Amino acid sequence: SQFVKFANIEEDTPSYHRSYDFFVSRFSEMCHSSHDDLDIRTKIRMSGIKGLQGVVRKTVNDELQANIWDPQHMDKIVPSLLFNLQQEEEGESRSPSPLQATEKEKESPTELAERCLRELLGRAAYGNIKNAIKPVLIHLDNHSLWEPKTFATCCFRIIMYSIQPQHSHLVIQQLLGHLDANSKSAATVRAGIVEVLSEAAVIAASGSVGPTVLEVFNTLLRQLRLSIDYALTGSYDCAAGVSTKIIKEHEERMFQEAVIKTIGSFASTLPTYQQSEVMVFIMNKVPLPSLQQSIEAGKAGENRNRLTQIMLLKSLLQVSVGFQCSNMLTALPSAFLDRLLSSALMEDAEIRLFVLEILISFIDRHGNRQKFSTISTISDISVLKLKVDKCSRQDTVFMKKHGQQLYRHIYLICKEESNVQAHYEALYSMLMLISIELANEEVVVDLIRLVLAVQEIAQINEDNLTAYNRCSLFALGAAYLNLISQLITVPTFCQHIHEVIQMRQKEAPYLLPEDVFVERPRLGKSLDHLGPEVFFWQSKISEVLGGSGYNSDRLSTPYIPQLTDEDRLSKRKSIGETISLQVEVESRNSPEREQVPCSTRSCLIPLAPRASSSLNHLQIVPVGTFLGHGSPQGGVRTEKKTILKVQPPPSPSGTITAAYGQPQNHSIPVYEMKFPDLCVY
């Protein structure tokens, strides 16, 4: 107590010769007292803590005594305080402020040690943070306190609340460095460090993670890749294949989940522009088939690629969930979107689902996602209380630029046999959220055409899908058209959709979500012999919407996805499919030609006998013209008469409207042109 009184004396002039080394050693020793008598032990420890507090107060503001921050002192002071903090039961949660503690708690060594530690950290200048935090890390290592992580979390909660906010990133950087230093420690230890990191990031919510934001994520992603290697090889030394420690795969999975959670925690503290950078950074690390240099060969390589893809996409999903950006062009830059959608073409069903969920989290800016978690043919959508805003100019530009790309991937995902209920729910949410968030009249028309094309996939079944897949696609189309018809409120359109749904309820309930998307789906056995009354007709929809000002020409043109280089790089595609172009046979003998929907795949090589007599009339046309890669002005020329009626490509200055139900002037894109019979087989 005499030393404490001395420590509280304010001196006008600094001391040039006084040293406190002895006091630091003696007070630290008292903090660790193990006297048999509990009361005496408590008093000795509290005296030691008060002594250390006095040393700190006496020296911390004296420039000539700055050596109190030297490691030789910090390595005694900090562990002494932590030792007394440990005496509290680990399961008990601590208050972030000692002011909220009771008088009894204030008398305990634990509470006194916490107050002293807070005071010490609060006085730490920029250059002293490292020396104050390093002993904490060493203490947690030496006493195996990362597992369980309760005490470690408690310590860093005290640290983050006590230091000056602008120093937060220094603590986080030290934790990252400590994680790297423990790369070959047990998964439970690494997981403890990572979860403490996560807690620290949430507290440092000001976004002050320092100038090297991407380095934070680089470290976490590096640890993620190492963990994947450990789990696959069973060794901490992947090259040697020999390890003295037993690696438990479930513990590595636990560590990976902790890293992913922490990536989300860090990202949530960043401003929007930095979140965008982080997502691009993560996406660029995803190994894709289109980038052969990042794909490893062999079975082990495939496993590593798949696990890496899944873990990185899960990380990306964590970041995107907390991402809020009103401008979709900014949120989804072209390079990022291209790579993300490339992942959607992979065979792996889990990867496809992650891609859909990531896209949904970007598009859903008004919290409507959960309202579409259940697929149904709801009779009154007003109960959903949807939040719908007018489509902004930026959103219109985004859909002009990327709309066809999104439709194409939705279409291709629908054709996957490995889809399960979660995929159809995500596809449904995706369609509805585009309709609510990003749609003008043109987008709505294209979405309706897309859903009718999906109905055709199930009806014709060229891909030999299972009965469940086919019924799911029928049900998906019914649910979407039911909602979109109520959103655009054209009575005749609503009537047609309602009539078809009623017929399905009566004749084929297995084509509706209420029978398909349940725990035990009730599927139909005769899907190839369905009557015309249970289908939604493109001709009918074109007629009723065209009468209300929608583009009837576009509505009556079946949706056919444009094939791109991406298909050539996808493992799922054969060479024959890659070089093929989907075109529609122009001739329609009956007005209800659509009752037998047909989407003919064909190469542009007129091999049919009936076409041979006309070959002399045709000149050679670059394939790029048909694939949409040719010159914008490039048409198809003939010698004396036109064999192909080719409409010009869409004008870049086409009319754009912000509301549903208004006429627009849009020409037919190249990939939707109609070609006569002689060019197909």
Short mmCIF file of N, CA and C in Angstrom, two decimals, residues 183-266:
data_model
loop_
_atom_site.label_atom_id
_atom_site.label_comp_id
_atom_site.label_asym_id
_atom_site.label_seq_id
_atom_site.Cartn_x
_atom_site.Cartn_y
_atom_site.Cartn_z
N SER A 183 0.50 -23.11 -37.98
CA SER A 183 -0.03 -23.83 -39.14
C SER A 183 -0.04 -25.34 -38.97
N LYS A 184 0.92 -25.85 -38.19
CA LYS A 184 1.01 -27.30 -38.03
C LYS A 184 0.57 -27.75 -36.63
N SER A 185 -0.11 -26.85 -35.93
CA SER A 185 -0.68 -27.23 -34.64
C SER A 185 -1.98 -28.00 -34.87
N ALA A 186 -2.51 -28.58 -33.82
CA ALA A 186 -3.76 -29.35 -33.95
C ALA A 186 -4.88 -28.45 -34.46
N ALA A 187 -5.83 -29.06 -35.16
CA ALA A 187 -6.95 -28.30 -35.75
C ALA A 187 -7.73 -27.56 -34.68
N THR A 188 -7.84 -28.15 -33.49
CA THR A 188 -8.61 -27.50 -32.42
C THR A 188 -7.94 -26.21 -31.96
N VAL A 189 -6.59 -26.20 -31.95
CA VAL A 189 -5.84 -24.99 -31.58
C VAL A 189 -6.04 -23.92 -32.64
N ARG A 190 -5.88 -24.31 -33.91
CA ARG A 190 -6.07 -23.35 -35.01
C ARG A 190 -7.49 -22.81 -35.02
N ALA A 191 -8.46 -23.68 -34.77
CA ALA A 191 -9.86 -23.24 -34.76
C ALA A 191 -10.10 -22.23 -33.65
N GLY A 192 -9.45 -22.46 -32.48
CA GLY A 192 -9.58 -21.50 -31.37
C GLY A 192 -9.05 -20.13 -31.75
N ILE A 193 -7.87 -20.11 -32.38
CA ILE A 193 -7.27 -18.83 -32.80
C ILE A 193 -8.18 -18.13 -33.80
N VAL A 194 -8.73 -18.90 -34.75
CA VAL A 194 -9.58 -18.32 -35.78
C VAL A 194 -10.87 -17.76 -35.19
N GLU A 195 -11.45 -18.45 -34.23
CA GLU A 195 -12.69 -17.95 -33.64
C GLU A 195 -12.45 -16.72 -32.78
N VAL A 196 -11.29 -16.65 -32.14
CA VAL A 196 -10.92 -15.44 -31.42
C VAL A 196 -10.76 -14.28 -32.42
N LEU A 197 -10.17 -14.58 -33.56
CA LEU A 197 -10.06 -13.59 -34.65
C LEU A 197 -11.43 -13.07 -35.05
N SER A 198 -12.37 -13.99 -35.18
CA SER A 198 -13.73 -13.61 -35.57
C SER A 198 -14.35 -12.65 -34.56
N GLU A 199 -14.20 -12.97 -33.27
CA GLU A 199 -14.71 -12.11 -32.21
C GLU A 199 -14.06 -10.73 -32.27
N ALA A 200 -12.74 -10.72 -32.45
CA ALA A 200 -12.00 -9.46 -32.49
C ALA A 200 -12.46 -8.60 -33.66
N ALA A 201 -12.74 -9.23 -34.80
CA ALA A 201 -13.16 -8.49 -35.98
C ALA A 201 -14.51 -7.82 -35.77
N VAL A 202 -15.42 -8.52 -35.09
CA VAL A 202 -16.75 -7.96 -34.82
C VAL A 202 -16.63 -6.73 -33.92
N ILE A 203 -15.75 -6.80 -32.92
CA ILE A 203 -15.58 -5.66 -32.00
C ILE A 203 -14.94 -4.48 -32.73
N ALA A 204 -14.01 -4.79 -33.64
CA ALA A 204 -13.35 -3.72 -34.42
C ALA A 204 -14.24 -3.34 -35.60
N ALA A 205 -15.52 -3.13 -35.34
CA ALA A 205 -16.51 -2.93 -36.40
C ALA A 205 -16.38 -1.60 -37.11
N SER A 206 -15.45 -0.78 -36.68
CA SER A 206 -15.25 0.50 -37.37
C SER A 206 -14.65 0.29 -38.74
N GLY A 207 -14.22 -0.93 -39.03
CA GLY A 207 -13.62 -1.21 -40.33
C GLY A 207 -12.14 -0.93 -40.35
N SER A 208 -11.55 -0.67 -39.19
CA SER A 208 -10.13 -0.35 -39.13
C SER A 208 -9.31 -1.64 -39.10
N VAL A 209 -9.24 -2.32 -40.24
CA VAL A 209 -8.47 -3.55 -40.32
C VAL A 209 -7.10 -3.25 -40.92
N GLY A 210 -6.82 -1.98 -41.09
CA GLY A 210 -5.50 -1.59 -41.58
C GLY A 210 -5.43 -1.51 -43.08
N PRO A 211 -4.27 -1.13 -43.59
CA PRO A 211 -4.12 -0.93 -45.03
C PRO A 211 -4.03 -2.22 -45.83
N THR A 212 -3.77 -3.33 -45.15
CA THR A 212 -3.60 -4.59 -45.89
C THR A 212 -4.81 -5.48 -45.68
N VAL A 213 -5.97 -5.01 -46.10
CA VAL A 213 -7.21 -5.77 -45.92
C VAL A 213 -7.13 -7.12 -46.60
N LEU A 214 -6.65 -7.15 -47.84
CA LEU A 214 -6.62 -8.40 -48.59
C LEU A 214 -5.65 -9.41 -47.97
N GLU A 215 -4.64 -8.91 -47.27
CA GLU A 215 -3.70 -9.82 -46.61
C GLU A 215 -4.39 -10.63 -45.51
N VAL A 216 -5.37 -10.01 -44.87
CA VAL A 216 -6.16 -10.73 -43.86
C VAL A 216 -6.83 -11.94 -44.50
N PHE A 217 -7.48 -11.70 -45.63
CA PHE A 217 -8.20 -12.78 -46.30
C PHE A 217 -7.24 -13.76 -46.95
N ASN A 218 -6.11 -13.26 -47.40
CA ASN A 218 -5.10 -14.13 -47.98
C ASN A 218 -4.62 -15.14 -46.95
N THR A 219 -4.38 -14.68 -45.72
CA THR A 219 -3.95 -15.57 -44.64
C THR A 219 -5.01 -16.62 -44.35
N LEU A 220 -6.26 -16.17 -44.23
CA LEU A 220 -7.34 -17.11 -43.91
C LEU A 220 -7.53 -18.14 -45.03
N LEU A 221 -7.46 -17.69 -46.28
CA LEU A 221 -7.63 -18.62 -47.40
C LEU A 221 -6.45 -19.58 -47.49
N ARG A 222 -5.26 -19.10 -47.17
CA ARG A 222 -4.09 -19.98 -47.16
C ARG A 222 -4.26 -21.08 -46.11
N GLN A 223 -4.77 -20.71 -44.93
CA GLN A 223 -5.02 -21.70 -43.88
C GLN A 223 -6.10 -22.69 -44.30
N LEU A 224 -7.06 -22.20 -45.05
CA LEU A 224 -8.13 -23.06 -45.55
C LEU A 224 -7.56 -24.11 -46.50
N ARG A 225 -6.70 -23.68 -47.41
CA ARG A 225 -6.09 -24.62 -48.36
C ARG A 225 -5.20 -25.64 -47.64
N LEU A 226 -4.44 -25.16 -46.65
CA LEU A 226 -3.60 -26.07 -45.88
C LEU A 226 -4.44 -27.14 -45.19
N SER A 227 -5.56 -26.71 -44.60
CA SER A 227 -6.43 -27.65 -43.89
C SER A 227 -6.99 -28.71 -44.84
N ILE A 228 -7.35 -28.28 -46.05
CA ILE A 228 -7.85 -29.23 -47.06
C ILE A 228 -6.77 -30.26 -47.37
N ASP A 229 -5.53 -29.80 -47.53
CA ASP A 229 -4.41 -30.72 -47.80
C ASP A 229 -4.19 -31.67 -46.63
N TYR A 230 -4.26 -31.13 -45.40
CA TYR A 230 -4.07 -31.99 -44.22
C TYR A 230 -5.12 -33.10 -44.19
N ALA A 231 -6.37 -32.71 -44.46
CA ALA A 231 -7.46 -33.69 -44.39
C ALA A 231 -7.31 -34.76 -45.48
N LEU A 232 -6.83 -34.36 -46.66
CA LEU A 232 -6.71 -35.30 -47.78
C LEU A 232 -5.51 -36.22 -47.64
N THR A 233 -4.39 -35.66 -47.14
CA THR A 233 -3.16 -36.46 -47.08
C THR A 233 -2.97 -37.13 -45.73
N GLY A 234 -3.65 -36.61 -44.69
CA GLY A 234 -3.47 -37.16 -43.35
C GLY A 234 -2.13 -36.79 -42.75
N SER A 235 -1.49 -35.75 -43.31
CA SER A 235 -0.17 -35.36 -42.84
C SER A 235 -0.03 -33.85 -42.83
N TYR A 236 0.71 -33.32 -41.84
CA TYR A 236 1.00 -31.89 -41.81
C TYR A 236 2.11 -31.53 -42.78
N ASP A 237 2.88 -32.55 -43.19
CA ASP A 237 3.93 -32.32 -44.18
C ASP A 237 3.51 -33.03 -45.45
N CYS A 238 2.81 -32.28 -46.31
CA CYS A 238 2.20 -32.89 -47.50
C CYS A 238 3.24 -33.50 -48.44
N ALA A 239 4.43 -32.91 -48.45
CA ALA A 239 5.45 -33.41 -49.37
C ALA A 239 6.01 -34.75 -48.89
N ALA A 240 6.29 -34.83 -47.60
CA ALA A 240 6.90 -36.05 -47.07
C ALA A 240 5.89 -37.17 -46.89
N GLY A 241 4.64 -36.78 -46.62
CA GLY A 241 3.62 -37.78 -46.38
C GLY A 241 3.77 -38.49 -45.06
N VAL A 242 4.61 -37.95 -44.18
CA VAL A 242 4.84 -38.55 -42.86
C VAL A 242 4.52 -37.51 -41.79
N SER A 243 3.78 -37.90 -40.79
CA SER A 243 3.42 -36.97 -39.73
C SER A 243 3.46 -37.67 -38.39
N THR A 244 3.97 -36.96 -37.39
CA THR A 244 4.02 -37.55 -36.05
C THR A 244 2.70 -37.40 -35.33
N LYS A 245 1.83 -36.51 -35.82
CA LYS A 245 0.54 -36.27 -35.18
C LYS A 245 -0.58 -36.91 -36.00
N ILE A 246 -1.60 -37.35 -35.29
CA ILE A 246 -2.77 -37.94 -35.96
C ILE A 246 -3.72 -36.82 -36.35
N ILE A 247 -4.04 -36.76 -37.63
CA ILE A 247 -4.97 -35.73 -38.11
C ILE A 247 -6.38 -36.31 -38.15
N LYS A 248 -7.28 -35.65 -37.47
CA LYS A 248 -8.68 -36.08 -37.46
C LYS A 248 -9.46 -35.24 -38.46
N GLU A 249 -10.06 -35.92 -39.43
CA GLU A 249 -10.72 -35.20 -40.53
C GLU A 249 -11.85 -34.32 -40.03
N HIS A 250 -12.62 -34.80 -39.04
CA HIS A 250 -13.76 -34.01 -38.56
C HIS A 250 -13.27 -32.73 -37.86
N GLU A 251 -12.10 -32.79 -37.24
CA GLU A 251 -11.55 -31.59 -36.61
C GLU A 251 -11.10 -30.58 -37.67
N GLU A 252 -10.55 -31.08 -38.77
CA GLU A 252 -10.17 -30.18 -39.86
C GLU A 252 -11.41 -29.53 -40.47
N ARG A 253 -12.49 -30.29 -40.58
CA ARG A 253 -13.74 -29.71 -41.10
C ARG A 253 -14.25 -28.61 -40.17
N MET A 254 -14.13 -28.86 -38.87
CA MET A 254 -14.54 -27.87 -37.88
C MET A 254 -13.69 -26.59 -38.03
N PHE A 255 -12.40 -26.78 -38.25
CA PHE A 255 -11.51 -25.63 -38.45
C PHE A 255 -11.90 -24.86 -39.71
N GLN A 256 -12.20 -25.59 -40.78
CA GLN A 256 -12.58 -24.94 -42.04
C GLN A 256 -13.85 -24.11 -41.87
N GLU A 257 -14.81 -24.65 -41.14
CA GLU A 257 -16.04 -23.88 -40.89
C GLU A 257 -15.74 -22.63 -40.07
N ALA A 258 -14.79 -22.74 -39.12
CA ALA A 258 -14.41 -21.58 -38.31
C ALA A 258 -13.77 -20.50 -39.18
N VAL A 259 -12.94 -20.91 -40.14
CA VAL A 259 -12.30 -19.95 -41.06
C VAL A 259 -13.36 -19.25 -41.90
N ILE A 260 -14.31 -20.02 -42.42
CA ILE A 260 -15.35 -19.45 -43.27
C ILE A 260 -16.19 -18.44 -42.48
N LYS A 261 -16.53 -18.79 -41.24
CA LYS A 261 -17.29 -17.88 -40.39
C LYS A 261 -16.50 -16.59 -40.14
N THR A 262 -15.20 -16.73 -39.93
CA THR A 262 -14.36 -15.57 -39.66
C THR A 262 -14.23 -14.68 -40.90
N ILE A 263 -14.15 -15.27 -42.07
CA ILE A 263 -14.12 -14.48 -43.30
C ILE A 263 -15.37 -13.61 -43.39
N GLY A 264 -16.53 -14.20 -43.04
CA GLY A 264 -17.77 -13.42 -43.02
C GLY A 264 -17.74 -12.31 -41.99
N SER A 265 -17.18 -12.60 -40.80
CA SER A 265 -17.10 -11.59 -39.74
C SER A 265 -16.23 -10.42 -40.16
N PHE A 266 -15.08 -10.73 -40.75
CA PHE A 266 -14.19 -9.66 -41.21
C PHE A 266 -14.87 -8.81 -42.26
#
